[in-house]
């Protein structure tokens, strides 16, 4: 699944640079995650980096964007192939 940021976000700015897929961006009020770029850090790290650095634990799974580990890995491959 992709991740999402809830309205408990305090705009601390630590999640955005931690994301290896550049999926996190400043929205109108809080940071947001682009589900088409979020792989939960599959292919990069063992755990989602945004969740590990978030001081208020406001980054749950996005139940609107359900994906299997295999789908996340395929998305990672597409995203990283575009960078080559």
N, CA, C and O atoms as a Maestro MAE file, in Angstrom:
{
 s_m_m2io_version
 :::
 2.0.0
}

f_m_ct {
 s_m_title
 :::
 protein
 m_atom[336] {
  # First column is atom index #
  i_m_mmod_type
  r_m_x_coord
  r_m_y_coord
  r_m_z_coord
  i_m_residue_number
  s_m_chain_name
  s_m_pdb_residue_name
  s_m_pdb_atom_name
  i_m_atomic_number
  :::
  1 25 0.826 -1.180 0.000 1 A "UNK " " N  " 7
  2 3 0.000 0.000 0.000 1 A "UNK " " CA " 6
  3 2 0.870 1.243 0.000 1 A "UNK " " C  " 6
  4 15 1.994 1.238 0.502 1 A "UNK " " O  " 8
  5 25 0.351 2.259 -0.547 2 A "UNK " " N  " 7
  6 3 0.999 3.556 -0.395 2 A "UNK " " CA " 6
  7 2 0.725 4.039 1.024 2 A "UNK " " C  " 6
  8 15 -0.091 3.461 1.743 2 A "UNK " " O  " 8
  9 25 1.398 5.078 1.406 3 A "UNK " " N  " 7
  10 3 1.196 5.689 2.715 3 A "UNK " " CA " 6
  11 2 0.459 7.008 2.524 3 A "UNK " " C  " 6
  12 15 0.380 7.525 1.410 3 A "UNK " " O  " 8
  13 25 -0.071 7.540 3.594 4 A "UNK " " N  " 7
  14 3 -0.756 8.827 3.555 4 A "UNK " " CA " 6
  15 2 -0.372 9.621 4.807 4 A "UNK " " C  " 6
  16 15 0.077 9.041 5.795 4 A "UNK " " O  " 8
  17 25 -0.541 10.905 4.767 5 A "UNK " " N  " 7
  18 3 -0.246 11.763 5.913 5 A "UNK " " CA " 6
  19 2 -1.561 12.319 6.428 5 A "UNK " " C  " 6
  20 15 -2.351 12.874 5.664 5 A "UNK " " O  " 8
  21 25 -1.794 12.171 7.729 6 A "UNK " " N  " 7
  22 3 -3.047 12.626 8.329 6 A "UNK " " CA " 6
  23 2 -2.951 14.090 8.735 6 A "UNK " " C  " 6
  24 15 -1.885 14.702 8.674 6 A "UNK " " O  " 8
  25 25 -4.086 14.635 9.148 7 A "UNK " " N  " 7
  26 3 -4.107 16.042 9.544 7 A "UNK " " CA " 6
  27 2 -3.444 16.298 10.891 7 A "UNK " " C  " 6
  28 15 -3.440 17.432 11.370 7 A "UNK " " O  " 8
  29 25 -2.885 15.268 11.506 8 A "UNK " " N  " 7
  30 3 -2.074 15.462 12.708 8 A "UNK " " CA " 6
  31 2 -0.665 15.955 12.365 8 A "UNK " " C  " 6
  32 15 0.121 16.267 13.259 8 A "UNK " " O  " 8
  33 25 -0.354 16.023 11.082 9 A "UNK " " N  " 7
  34 3 0.951 16.505 10.616 9 A "UNK " " CA " 6
  35 2 1.221 17.905 11.179 9 A "UNK " " C  " 6
  36 15 0.350 18.774 11.164 9 A "UNK " " O  " 8
  37 25 2.448 18.102 11.675 10 A "UNK " " N  " 7
  38 3 2.831 19.410 12.228 10 A "UNK " " CA " 6
  39 2 3.749 20.188 11.278 10 A "UNK " " C  " 6
  40 15 4.355 21.184 11.674 10 A "UNK " " O  " 8
  41 25 3.848 19.731 10.034 11 A "UNK " " N  " 7
  42 3 4.680 20.394 9.021 11 A "UNK " " CA " 6
  43 2 6.128 20.580 9.480 11 A "UNK " " C  " 6
  44 15 6.719 21.642 9.284 11 A "UNK " " O  " 8
  45 25 6.681 19.553 10.081 12 A "UNK " " N  " 7
  46 3 8.052 19.657 10.602 12 A "UNK " " CA " 6
  47 2 9.107 19.527 9.502 12 A "UNK " " C  " 6
  48 15 10.262 19.898 9.708 12 A "UNK " " O  " 8
  49 25 8.716 19.000 8.329 13 A "UNK " " N  " 7
  50 3 9.613 18.930 7.177 13 A "UNK " " CA " 6
  51 2 10.672 17.837 7.266 13 A "UNK " " C  " 6
  52 15 11.648 17.902 6.519 13 A "UNK " " O  " 8
  53 25 10.539 16.847 8.129 14 A "UNK " " N  " 7
  54 3 11.552 15.789 8.170 14 A "UNK " " CA " 6
  55 2 11.234 14.636 7.226 14 A "UNK " " C  " 6
  56 15 12.139 13.902 6.827 14 A "UNK " " O  " 8
  57 25 9.970 14.462 6.864 15 A "UNK " " N  " 7
  58 3 9.606 13.345 5.997 15 A "UNK " " CA " 6
  59 2 9.986 13.583 4.534 15 A "UNK " " C  " 6
  60 15 10.412 12.655 3.847 15 A "UNK " " O  " 8
  61 25 9.839 14.790 4.066 16 A "UNK " " N  " 7
  62 3 10.070 15.086 2.640 16 A "UNK " " CA " 6
  63 2 11.475 14.694 2.175 16 A "UNK " " C  " 6
  64 15 11.588 13.972 1.185 16 A "UNK " " O  " 8
  65 25 12.547 15.132 2.835 17 A "UNK " " N  " 7
  66 3 13.874 14.735 2.364 17 A "UNK " " CA " 6
  67 2 14.204 13.265 2.627 17 A "UNK " " C  " 6
  68 15 15.137 12.730 2.027 17 A "UNK " " O  " 8
  69 25 13.455 12.604 3.513 18 A "UNK " " N  " 7
  70 3 13.710 11.190 3.809 18 A "UNK " " CA " 6
  71 2 13.173 10.262 2.732 18 A "UNK " " C  " 6
  72 15 13.571 9.099 2.665 18 A "UNK " " O  " 8
  73 25 12.278 10.757 1.888 19 A "UNK " " N  " 7
  74 3 11.632 9.917 0.877 19 A "UNK " " CA " 6
  75 2 12.536 9.717 -0.340 19 A "UNK " " C  " 6
  76 15 12.867 10.686 -1.024 19 A "UNK " " O  " 8
  77 25 12.944 8.467 -0.622 20 A "UNK " " N  " 7
  78 3 13.821 8.232 -1.765 20 A "UNK " " CA " 6
  79 2 13.122 8.348 -3.117 20 A "UNK " " C  " 6
  80 15 13.783 8.431 -4.152 20 A "UNK " " O  " 8
  81 25 11.790 8.354 -3.113 21 A "UNK " " N  " 7
  82 3 11.026 8.424 -4.364 21 A "UNK " " CA " 6
  83 2 10.455 9.797 -4.654 21 A "UNK " " C  " 6
  84 15 9.721 9.974 -5.626 21 A "UNK " " O  " 8
  85 25 10.782 10.763 -3.823 22 A "UNK " " N  " 7
  86 3 10.251 12.121 -3.973 22 A "UNK " " CA " 6
  87 2 8.722 12.110 -4.067 22 A "UNK " " C  " 6
  88 15 8.124 12.833 -4.864 22 A "UNK " " O  " 8
  89 25 8.110 11.266 -3.226 23 A "UNK " " N  " 7
  90 3 6.658 11.141 -3.218 23 A "UNK " " CA " 6
  91 2 6.000 12.138 -2.270 23 A "UNK " " C  " 6
  92 15 4.789 12.344 -2.346 23 A "UNK " " O  " 8
  93 25 6.767 12.757 -1.385 24 A "UNK " " N  " 7
  94 3 6.205 13.650 -0.381 24 A "UNK " " CA " 6
  95 2 6.399 15.097 -0.818 24 A "UNK " " C  " 6
  96 15 7.478 15.491 -1.261 24 A "UNK " " O  " 8
  97 25 5.337 15.874 -0.685 25 A "UNK " " N  " 7
  98 3 5.392 17.278 -1.094 25 A "UNK " " CA " 6
  99 2 4.521 18.114 -0.163 25 A "UNK " " C  " 6
  100 15 3.638 17.585 0.513 25 A "UNK " " O  " 8
  101 25 4.770 19.404 -0.131 26 A "UNK " " N  " 7
  102 3 3.974 20.316 0.690 26 A "UNK " " CA " 6
  103 2 2.644 20.561 0.009 26 A "UNK " " C  " 6
  104 15 2.602 21.077 -1.108 26 A "UNK " " O  " 8
  105 25 1.564 20.199 0.668 27 A "UNK " " N  " 7
  106 3 0.224 20.444 0.169 27 A "UNK " " CA " 6
  107 2 -0.255 21.807 0.637 27 A "UNK " " C  " 6
  108 15 0.524 22.577 1.199 27 A "UNK " " O  " 8
  109 25 -1.529 22.115 0.412 28 A "UNK " " N  " 7
  110 3 -2.062 23.419 0.824 28 A "UNK " " CA " 6
  111 2 -1.975 23.672 2.331 28 A "UNK " " C  " 6
  112 15 -1.754 24.803 2.762 28 A "UNK " " O  " 8
  113 25 -2.149 22.608 3.132 29 A "UNK " " N  " 7
  114 3 -2.115 22.791 4.585 29 A "UNK " " CA " 6
  115 2 -1.071 21.929 5.276 29 A "UNK " " C  " 6
  116 15 -0.425 22.380 6.222 29 A "UNK " " O  " 8
  117 25 -0.896 20.693 4.816 30 A "UNK " " N  " 7
  118 3 0.074 19.764 5.406 30 A "UNK " " CA " 6
  119 2 0.821 19.054 4.284 30 A "UNK " " C  " 6
  120 15 0.478 19.187 3.110 30 A "UNK " " O  " 8
  121 25 1.836 18.307 4.662 31 A "UNK " " N  " 7
  122 3 2.545 17.510 3.667 31 A "UNK " " CA " 6
  123 2 1.620 16.417 3.159 31 A "UNK " " C  " 6
  124 15 0.730 15.962 3.877 31 A "UNK " " O  " 8
  125 25 1.834 15.998 1.912 32 A "UNK " " N  " 7
  126 3 1.028 14.966 1.280 32 A "UNK " " CA " 6
  127 2 1.945 13.966 0.605 32 A "UNK " " C  " 6
  128 15 3.121 14.244 0.371 32 A "UNK " " O  " 8
  129 25 1.396 12.797 0.293 33 A "UNK " " N  " 7
  130 3 2.155 11.746 -0.383 33 A "UNK " " CA " 6
  131 2 1.466 11.415 -1.698 33 A "UNK " " C  " 6
  132 15 0.265 11.145 -1.723 33 A "UNK " " O  " 8
  133 25 2.219 11.436 -2.786 34 A "UNK " " N  " 7
  134 3 1.694 11.052 -4.099 34 A "UNK " " CA " 6
  135 2 1.700 9.526 -4.168 34 A "UNK " " C  " 6
  136 15 2.770 8.921 -4.217 34 A "UNK " " O  " 8
  137 25 0.526 8.892 -4.172 35 A "UNK " " N  " 7
  138 3 0.484 7.429 -4.131 35 A "UNK " " CA " 6
  139 2 1.148 6.765 -5.331 35 A "UNK " " C  " 6
  140 15 1.630 5.638 -5.225 35 A "UNK " " O  " 8
  141 25 1.180 7.440 -6.453 36 A "UNK " " N  " 7
  142 3 1.820 6.850 -7.638 36 A "UNK " " CA " 6
  143 2 3.335 6.792 -7.517 36 A "UNK " " C  " 6
  144 15 3.988 6.115 -8.311 36 A "UNK " " O  " 8
  145 25 3.910 7.490 -6.538 37 A "UNK " " N  " 7
  146 3 5.358 7.475 -6.325 37 A "UNK " " CA " 6
  147 2 5.762 6.745 -5.040 37 A "UNK " " C  " 6
  148 15 6.938 6.439 -4.843 37 A "UNK " " O  " 8
  149 25 4.790 6.466 -4.168 38 A "UNK " " N  " 7
  150 3 5.098 5.844 -2.879 38 A "UNK " " CA " 6
  151 2 5.217 4.330 -3.026 38 A "UNK " " C  " 6
  152 15 4.298 3.667 -3.507 38 A "UNK " " O  " 8
  153 25 6.359 3.793 -2.604 39 A "UNK " " N  " 7
  154 3 6.576 2.347 -2.605 39 A "UNK " " CA " 6
  155 2 6.783 1.815 -1.187 39 A "UNK " " C  " 6
  156 15 7.218 0.676 -1.017 39 A "UNK " " O  " 8
  157 25 6.482 2.616 -0.179 40 A "UNK " " N  " 7
  158 3 6.781 2.273 1.215 40 A "UNK " " CA " 6
  159 2 8.272 1.979 1.372 40 A "UNK " " C  " 6
  160 15 8.673 1.227 2.261 40 A "UNK " " O  " 8
  161 25 9.065 2.559 0.529 41 A "UNK " " N  " 7
  162 3 10.524 2.405 0.498 41 A "UNK " " CA " 6
  163 2 10.978 1.011 0.069 41 A "UNK " " C  " 6
  164 15 12.154 0.674 0.207 41 A "UNK " " O  " 8
  165 25 10.050 0.193 -0.454 42 A "UNK " " N  " 7
  166 3 10.422 -1.111 -0.996 42 A "UNK " " CA " 6
  167 2 11.453 -0.878 -2.100 42 A "UNK " " C  " 6
  168 15 11.273 -0.009 -2.953 42 A "UNK " " O  " 8
  169 25 12.510 -1.644 -2.077 43 A "UNK " " N  " 7
  170 3 13.580 -1.491 -3.049 43 A "UNK " " CA " 6
  171 2 14.693 -0.577 -2.575 43 A "UNK " " C  " 6
  172 15 15.814 -0.646 -3.078 43 A "UNK " " O  " 8
  173 25 14.392 0.276 -1.612 44 A "UNK " " N  " 7
  174 3 15.382 1.200 -1.074 44 A "UNK " " CA " 6
  175 2 15.802 0.822 0.343 44 A "UNK " " C  " 6
  176 15 16.992 0.722 0.642 44 A "UNK " " O  " 8
  177 25 14.814 0.615 1.210 45 A "UNK " " N  " 7
  178 3 15.055 0.372 2.636 45 A "UNK " " CA " 6
  179 2 14.131 -0.730 3.146 45 A "UNK " " C  " 6
  180 15 13.189 -1.128 2.461 45 A "UNK " " O  " 8
  181 25 14.407 -1.215 4.350 46 A "UNK " " N  " 7
  182 3 13.581 -2.256 4.962 46 A "UNK " " CA " 6
  183 2 12.298 -1.715 5.574 46 A "UNK " " C  " 6
  184 15 11.371 -2.479 5.843 46 A "UNK " " O  " 8
  185 25 12.233 -0.410 5.796 47 A "UNK " " N  " 7
  186 3 11.039 0.200 6.371 47 A "UNK " " CA " 6
  187 2 10.847 1.585 5.757 47 A "UNK " " C  " 6
  188 15 11.809 2.205 5.303 47 A "UNK " " O  " 8
  189 25 9.605 2.069 5.744 48 A "UNK " " N  " 7
  190 3 9.350 3.400 5.207 48 A "UNK " " CA " 6
  191 2 10.105 4.464 6.004 48 A "UNK " " C  " 6
  192 15 9.925 4.586 7.216 48 A "UNK " " O  " 8
  193 25 10.928 5.213 5.330 49 A "UNK " " N  " 7
  194 3 11.758 6.217 5.999 49 A "UNK " " CA " 6
  195 2 10.943 7.366 6.575 49 A "UNK " " C  " 6
  196 15 11.285 7.900 7.630 49 A "UNK " " O  " 8
  197 25 9.877 7.749 5.898 50 A "UNK " " N  " 7
  198 3 9.050 8.848 6.418 50 A "UNK " " CA " 6
  199 2 8.448 8.475 7.766 50 A "UNK " " C  " 6
  200 15 8.387 9.300 8.677 50 A "UNK " " O  " 8
  201 25 8.007 7.232 7.887 51 A "UNK " " N  " 7
  202 3 7.421 6.782 9.152 51 A "UNK " " CA " 6
  203 2 8.476 6.726 10.252 51 A "UNK " " C  " 6
  204 15 8.180 7.023 11.410 51 A "UNK " " O  " 8
  205 25 9.683 6.353 9.905 52 A "UNK " " N  " 7
  206 3 10.720 6.221 10.932 52 A "UNK " " CA " 6
  207 2 11.184 7.571 11.469 52 A "UNK " " C  " 6
  208 15 11.673 7.646 12.596 52 A "UNK " " O  " 8
  209 25 11.040 8.639 10.684 53 A "UNK " " N  " 7
  210 3 11.490 9.961 11.141 53 A "UNK " " CA " 6
  211 2 10.352 10.847 11.650 53 A "UNK " " C  " 6
  212 15 10.612 11.884 12.260 53 A "UNK " " O  " 8
  213 25 9.111 10.464 11.413 54 A "UNK " " N  " 7
  214 3 7.968 11.307 11.801 54 A "UNK " " CA " 6
  215 2 7.848 11.385 13.327 54 A "UNK " " C  " 6
  216 15 7.690 10.357 13.987 54 A "UNK " " O  " 8
  217 25 7.922 12.591 13.890 55 A "UNK " " N  " 7
  218 3 7.852 12.727 15.345 55 A "UNK " " CA " 6
  219 2 6.447 12.589 15.931 55 A "UNK " " C  " 6
  220 15 6.301 12.419 17.141 55 A "UNK " " O  " 8
  221 25 5.411 12.661 15.091 56 A "UNK " " N  " 7
  222 3 4.045 12.578 15.614 56 A "UNK " " CA " 6
  223 2 3.293 11.344 15.124 56 A "UNK " " C  " 6
  224 15 2.100 11.203 15.395 56 A "UNK " " O  " 8
  225 25 3.967 10.456 14.413 57 A "UNK " " N  " 7
  226 3 3.377 9.197 13.961 57 A "UNK " " CA " 6
  227 2 2.058 9.424 13.219 57 A "UNK " " C  " 6
  228 15 1.024 8.862 13.580 57 A "UNK " " O  " 8
  229 25 2.112 10.254 12.179 58 A "UNK " " N  " 7
  230 3 0.901 10.597 11.425 58 A "UNK " " CA " 6
  231 2 0.922 10.060 9.996 58 A "UNK " " C  " 6
  232 15 0.285 10.631 9.111 58 A "UNK " " O  " 8
  233 25 1.656 8.957 9.762 59 A "UNK " " N  " 7
  234 3 1.766 8.424 8.399 59 A "UNK " " CA " 6
  235 2 1.320 6.956 8.379 59 A "UNK " " C  " 6
  236 15 2.152 6.051 8.426 59 A "UNK " " O  " 8
  237 25 0.014 6.728 8.309 60 A "UNK " " N  " 7
  238 3 -0.498 5.360 8.242 60 A "UNK " " CA " 6
  239 2 -0.547 4.847 6.798 60 A "UNK " " C  " 6
  240 15 -0.247 5.569 5.846 60 A "UNK " " O  " 8
  241 25 -0.932 3.586 6.676 61 A "UNK " " N  " 7
  242 3 -1.169 3.021 5.354 61 A "UNK " " CA " 6
  243 2 -2.360 3.718 4.716 61 A "UNK " " C  " 6
  244 15 -3.309 4.100 5.401 61 A "UNK " " O  " 8
  245 25 -2.303 3.878 3.414 62 A "UNK " " N  " 7
  246 3 -3.390 4.505 2.661 62 A "UNK " " CA " 6
  247 2 -4.308 3.402 2.147 62 A "UNK " " C  " 6
  248 15 -4.004 2.756 1.144 62 A "UNK " " O  " 8
  249 25 -5.420 3.188 2.824 63 A "UNK " " N  " 7
  250 3 -6.329 2.106 2.473 63 A "UNK " " CA " 6
  251 2 -7.018 2.322 1.132 63 A "UNK " " C  " 6
  252 15 -7.659 1.408 0.612 63 A "UNK " " O  " 8
  253 25 -6.894 3.514 0.569 64 A "UNK " " N  " 7
  254 3 -7.454 3.776 -0.759 64 A "UNK " " CA " 6
  255 2 -6.517 3.335 -1.877 64 A "UNK " " C  " 6
  256 15 -6.908 3.305 -3.044 64 A "UNK " " O  " 8
  257 25 -5.284 2.995 -1.521 65 A "UNK " " N  " 7
  258 3 -4.296 2.578 -2.520 65 A "UNK " " CA " 6
  259 2 -3.614 1.285 -2.064 65 A "UNK " " C  " 6
  260 15 -2.444 1.285 -1.680 65 A "UNK " " O  " 8
  261 25 -4.363 0.197 -2.114 66 A "UNK " " N  " 7
  262 3 -3.878 -1.104 -1.672 66 A "UNK " " CA " 6
  263 2 -2.975 -1.699 -2.748 66 A "UNK " " C  " 6
  264 15 -3.357 -1.799 -3.913 66 A "UNK " " O  " 8
  265 25 -1.758 -2.097 -2.331 67 A "UNK " " N  " 7
  266 3 -0.802 -2.718 -3.255 67 A "UNK " " CA " 6
  267 2 -0.060 -3.819 -2.512 67 A "UNK " " C  " 6
  268 15 0.212 -3.705 -1.317 67 A "UNK " " O  " 8
  269 25 0.258 -4.872 -3.227 68 A "UNK " " N  " 7
  270 3 1.021 -5.979 -2.651 68 A "UNK " " CA " 6
  271 2 2.503 -5.617 -2.654 68 A "UNK " " C  " 6
  272 15 2.909 -4.684 -3.346 68 A "UNK " " O  " 8
  273 25 3.310 -6.341 -1.893 69 A "UNK " " N  " 7
  274 3 4.760 -6.103 -1.953 69 A "UNK " " CA " 6
  275 2 5.318 -6.241 -3.371 69 A "UNK " " C  " 6
  276 15 6.248 -5.530 -3.752 69 A "UNK " " O  " 8
  277 25 4.746 -7.153 -4.140 70 A "UNK " " N  " 7
  278 3 5.204 -7.335 -5.525 70 A "UNK " " CA " 6
  279 2 4.874 -6.117 -6.385 70 A "UNK " " C  " 6
  280 15 5.674 -5.704 -7.225 70 A "UNK " " O  " 8
  281 25 3.691 -5.549 -6.167 71 A "UNK " " N  " 7
  282 3 3.307 -4.343 -6.908 71 A "UNK " " CA " 6
  283 2 4.180 -3.153 -6.504 71 A "UNK " " C  " 6
  284 15 4.554 -2.340 -7.350 71 A "UNK " " O  " 8
  285 25 4.503 -3.052 -5.219 72 A "UNK " " N  " 7
  286 3 5.377 -1.969 -4.763 72 A "UNK " " CA " 6
  287 2 6.767 -2.111 -5.377 72 A "UNK " " C  " 6
  288 15 7.377 -1.116 -5.768 72 A "UNK " " O  " 8
  289 25 7.268 -3.340 -5.463 73 A "UNK " " N  " 7
  290 3 8.579 -3.562 -6.069 73 A "UNK " " CA " 6
  291 2 8.550 -3.230 -7.565 73 A "UNK " " C  " 6
  292 15 9.507 -2.661 -8.091 73 A "UNK " " O  " 8
  293 25 7.469 -3.578 -8.241 74 A "UNK " " N  " 7
  294 3 7.348 -3.239 -9.663 74 A "UNK " " CA " 6
  295 2 7.317 -1.724 -9.853 74 A "UNK " " C  " 6
  296 15 7.920 -1.203 -10.791 74 A "UNK " " O  " 8
  297 25 6.616 -1.014 -8.965 75 A "UNK " " N  " 7
  298 3 6.567 0.445 -9.033 75 A "UNK " " CA " 6
  299 2 7.955 1.027 -8.791 75 A "UNK " " C  " 6
  300 15 8.367 1.959 -9.481 75 A "UNK " " O  " 8
  301 25 8.681 0.477 -7.808 76 A "UNK " " N  " 7
  302 3 10.056 0.910 -7.539 76 A "UNK " " CA " 6
  303 2 10.915 0.753 -8.796 76 A "UNK " " C  " 6
  304 15 11.669 1.657 -9.154 76 A "UNK " " O  " 8
  305 25 10.799 -0.378 -9.452 77 A "UNK " " N  " 7
  306 3 11.599 -0.615 -10.670 77 A "UNK " " CA " 6
  307 2 11.268 0.390 -11.764 77 A "UNK " " C  " 6
  308 15 12.167 0.869 -12.455 77 A "UNK " " O  " 8
  309 25 9.998 0.711 -11.927 78 A "UNK " " N  " 7
  310 3 9.607 1.720 -12.923 78 A "UNK " " CA " 6
  311 2 10.161 3.097 -12.568 78 A "UNK " " C  " 6
  312 15 10.675 3.809 -13.431 78 A "UNK " " O  " 8
  313 25 10.053 3.462 -11.302 79 A "UNK " " N  " 7
  314 3 10.549 4.773 -10.869 79 A "UNK " " CA " 6
  315 2 12.053 4.895 -11.003 79 A "UNK " " C  " 6
  316 15 12.559 5.943 -11.404 79 A "UNK " " O  " 8
  317 25 12.769 3.843 -10.673 80 A "UNK " " N  " 7
  318 3 14.235 3.927 -10.736 80 A "UNK " " CA " 6
  319 2 14.745 3.749 -12.167 80 A "UNK " " C  " 6
  320 15 15.811 4.265 -12.503 80 A "UNK " " O  " 8
  321 25 14.024 3.046 -12.995 81 A "UNK " " N  " 7
  322 3 14.424 2.897 -14.402 81 A "UNK " " CA " 6
  323 2 14.334 4.242 -15.107 81 A "UNK " " C  " 6
  324 15 15.128 4.527 -16.004 81 A "UNK " " O  " 8
  325 25 13.374 5.073 -14.709 82 A "UNK " " N  " 7
  326 3 13.208 6.387 -15.336 82 A "UNK " " CA " 6
  327 2 14.383 7.291 -15.008 82 A "UNK " " C  " 6
  328 15 14.654 8.237 -15.748 82 A "UNK " " O  " 8
  329 25 15.093 7.020 -13.905 83 A "UNK " " N  " 7
  330 3 16.221 7.845 -13.494 83 A "UNK " " CA " 6
  331 2 17.515 7.474 -14.223 83 A "UNK " " C  " 6
  332 15 18.484 8.231 -14.185 83 A "UNK " " O  " 8
  333 25 17.534 6.323 -14.881 84 A "UNK " " N  " 7
  334 3 18.764 5.862 -15.539 84 A "UNK " " CA " 6
  335 2 19.029 6.572 -16.831 84 A "UNK " " C  " 6
  336 15 20.026 6.291 -17.496 84 A "UNK " " O  " 8
  :::
 }
 m_bond[335] {
  # First column is bond index #
  i_m_from
  i_m_to
  i_m_order
  :::
  1 1 2 1
  2 2 3 1
  3 3 4 2
  4 3 5 1
  5 5 6 1
  6 6 7 1
  7 7 8 2
  8 7 9 1
  9 9 10 1
  10 10 11 1
  11 11 12 2
  12 11 13 1
  13 13 14 1
  14 14 15 1
  15 15 16 2
  16 15 17 1
  17 17 18 1
  18 18 19 1
  19 19 20 2
  20 19 21 1
  21 21 22 1
  22 22 23 1
  23 23 24 2
  24 23 25 1
  25 25 26 1
  26 26 27 1
  27 27 28 2
  28 27 29 1
  29 29 30 1
  30 30 31 1
  31 31 32 2
  32 31 33 1
  33 33 34 1
  34 34 35 1
  35 35 36 2
  36 35 37 1
  37 37 38 1
  38 38 39 1
  39 39 40 2
  40 39 41 1
  41 41 42 1
  42 42 43 1
  43 43 44 2
  44 43 45 1
  45 45 46 1
  46 46 47 1
  47 47 48 2
  48 47 49 1
  49 49 50 1
  50 50 51 1
  51 51 52 2
  52 51 53 1
  53 53 54 1
  54 54 55 1
  55 55 56 2
  56 55 57 1
  57 57 58 1
  58 58 59 1
  59 59 60 2
  60 59 61 1
  61 61 62 1
  62 62 63 1
  63 63 64 2
  64 63 65 1
  65 65 66 1
  66 66 67 1
  67 67 68 2
  68 67 69 1
  69 69 70 1
  70 70 71 1
  71 71 72 2
  72 71 73 1
  73 73 74 1
  74 74 75 1
  75 75 76 2
  76 75 77 1
  77 77 78 1
  78 78 79 1
  79 79 80 2
  80 79 81 1
  81 81 82 1
  82 82 83 1
  83 83 84 2
  84 83 85 1
  85 85 86 1
  86 86 87 1
  87 87 88 2
  88 87 89 1
  89 89 90 1
  90 90 91 1
  91 91 92 2
  92 91 93 1
  93 93 94 1
  94 94 95 1
  95 95 96 2
  96 95 97 1
  97 97 98 1
  98 98 99 1
  99 99 100 2
  100 99 101 1
  101 101 102 1
  102 102 103 1
  103 103 104 2
  104 103 105 1
  105 105 106 1
  106 106 107 1
  107 107 108 2
  108 107 109 1
  109 109 110 1
  110 110 111 1
  111 111 112 2
  112 111 113 1
  113 113 114 1
  114 114 115 1
  115 115 116 2
  116 115 117 1
  117 117 118 1
  118 118 119 1
  119 119 120 2
  120 119 121 1
  121 121 122 1
  122 122 123 1
  123 123 124 2
  124 123 125 1
  125 125 126 1
  126 126 127 1
  127 127 128 2
  128 127 129 1
  129 129 130 1
  130 130 131 1
  131 131 132 2
  132 131 133 1
  133 133 134 1
  134 134 135 1
  135 135 136 2
  136 135 137 1
  137 137 138 1
  138 138 139 1
  139 139 140 2
  140 139 141 1
  141 141 142 1
  142 142 143 1
  143 143 144 2
  144 143 145 1
  145 145 146 1
  146 146 147 1
  147 147 148 2
  148 147 149 1
  149 149 150 1
  150 150 151 1
  151 151 152 2
  152 151 153 1
  153 153 154 1
  154 154 155 1
  155 155 156 2
  156 155 157 1
  157 157 158 1
  158 158 159 1
  159 159 160 2
  160 159 161 1
  161 161 162 1
  162 162 163 1
  163 163 164 2
  164 163 165 1
  165 165 166 1
  166 166 167 1
  167 167 168 2
  168 167 169 1
  169 169 170 1
  170 170 171 1
  171 171 172 2
  172 171 173 1
  173 173 174 1
  174 174 175 1
  175 175 176 2
  176 175 177 1
  177 177 178 1
  178 178 179 1
  179 179 180 2
  180 179 181 1
  181 181 182 1
  182 182 183 1
  183 183 184 2
  184 183 185 1
  185 185 186 1
  186 186 187 1
  187 187 188 2
  188 187 189 1
  189 189 190 1
  190 190 191 1
  191 191 192 2
  192 191 193 1
  193 193 194 1
  194 194 195 1
  195 195 196 2
  196 195 197 1
  197 197 198 1
  198 198 199 1
  199 199 200 2
  200 199 201 1
  201 201 202 1
  202 202 203 1
  203 203 204 2
  204 203 205 1
  205 205 206 1
  206 206 207 1
  207 207 208 2
  208 207 209 1
  209 209 210 1
  210 210 211 1
  211 211 212 2
  212 211 213 1
  213 213 214 1
  214 214 215 1
  215 215 216 2
  216 215 217 1
  217 217 218 1
  218 218 219 1
  219 219 220 2
  220 219 221 1
  221 221 222 1
  222 222 223 1
  223 223 224 2
  224 223 225 1
  225 225 226 1
  226 226 227 1
  227 227 228 2
  228 227 229 1
  229 229 230 1
  230 230 231 1
  231 231 232 2
  232 231 233 1
  233 233 234 1
  234 234 235 1
  235 235 236 2
  236 235 237 1
  237 237 238 1
  238 238 239 1
  239 239 240 2
  240 239 241 1
  241 241 242 1
  242 242 243 1
  243 243 244 2
  244 243 245 1
  245 245 246 1
  246 246 247 1
  247 247 248 2
  248 247 249 1
  249 249 250 1
  250 250 251 1
  251 251 252 2
  252 251 253 1
  253 253 254 1
  254 254 255 1
  255 255 256 2
  256 255 257 1
  257 257 258 1
  258 258 259 1
  259 259 260 2
  260 259 261 1
  261 261 262 1
  262 262 263 1
  263 263 264 2
  264 263 265 1
  265 265 266 1
  266 266 267 1
  267 267 268 2
  268 267 269 1
  269 269 270 1
  270 270 271 1
  271 271 272 2
  272 271 273 1
  273 273 274 1
  274 274 275 1
  275 275 276 2
  276 275 277 1
  277 277 278 1
  278 278 279 1
  279 279 280 2
  280 279 281 1
  281 281 282 1
  282 282 283 1
  283 283 284 2
  284 283 285 1
  285 285 286 1
  286 286 287 1
  287 287 288 2
  288 287 289 1
  289 289 290 1
  290 290 291 1
  291 291 292 2
  292 291 293 1
  293 293 294 1
  294 294 295 1
  295 295 296 2
  296 295 297 1
  297 297 298 1
  298 298 299 1
  299 299 300 2
  300 299 301 1
  301 301 302 1
  302 302 303 1
  303 303 304 2
  304 303 305 1
  305 305 306 1
  306 306 307 1
  307 307 308 2
  308 307 309 1
  309 309 310 1
  310 310 311 1
  311 311 312 2
  312 311 313 1
  313 313 314 1
  314 314 315 1
  315 315 316 2
  316 315 317 1
  317 317 318 1
  318 318 319 1
  319 319 320 2
  320 319 321 1
  321 321 322 1
  322 322 323 1
  323 323 324 2
  324 323 325 1
  325 325 326 1
  326 326 327 1
  327 327 328 2
  328 327 329 1
  329 329 330 1
  330 330 331 1
  331 331 332 2
  332 331 333 1
  333 333 334 1
  334 334 335 1
  335 335 336 2
  :::
 }
}
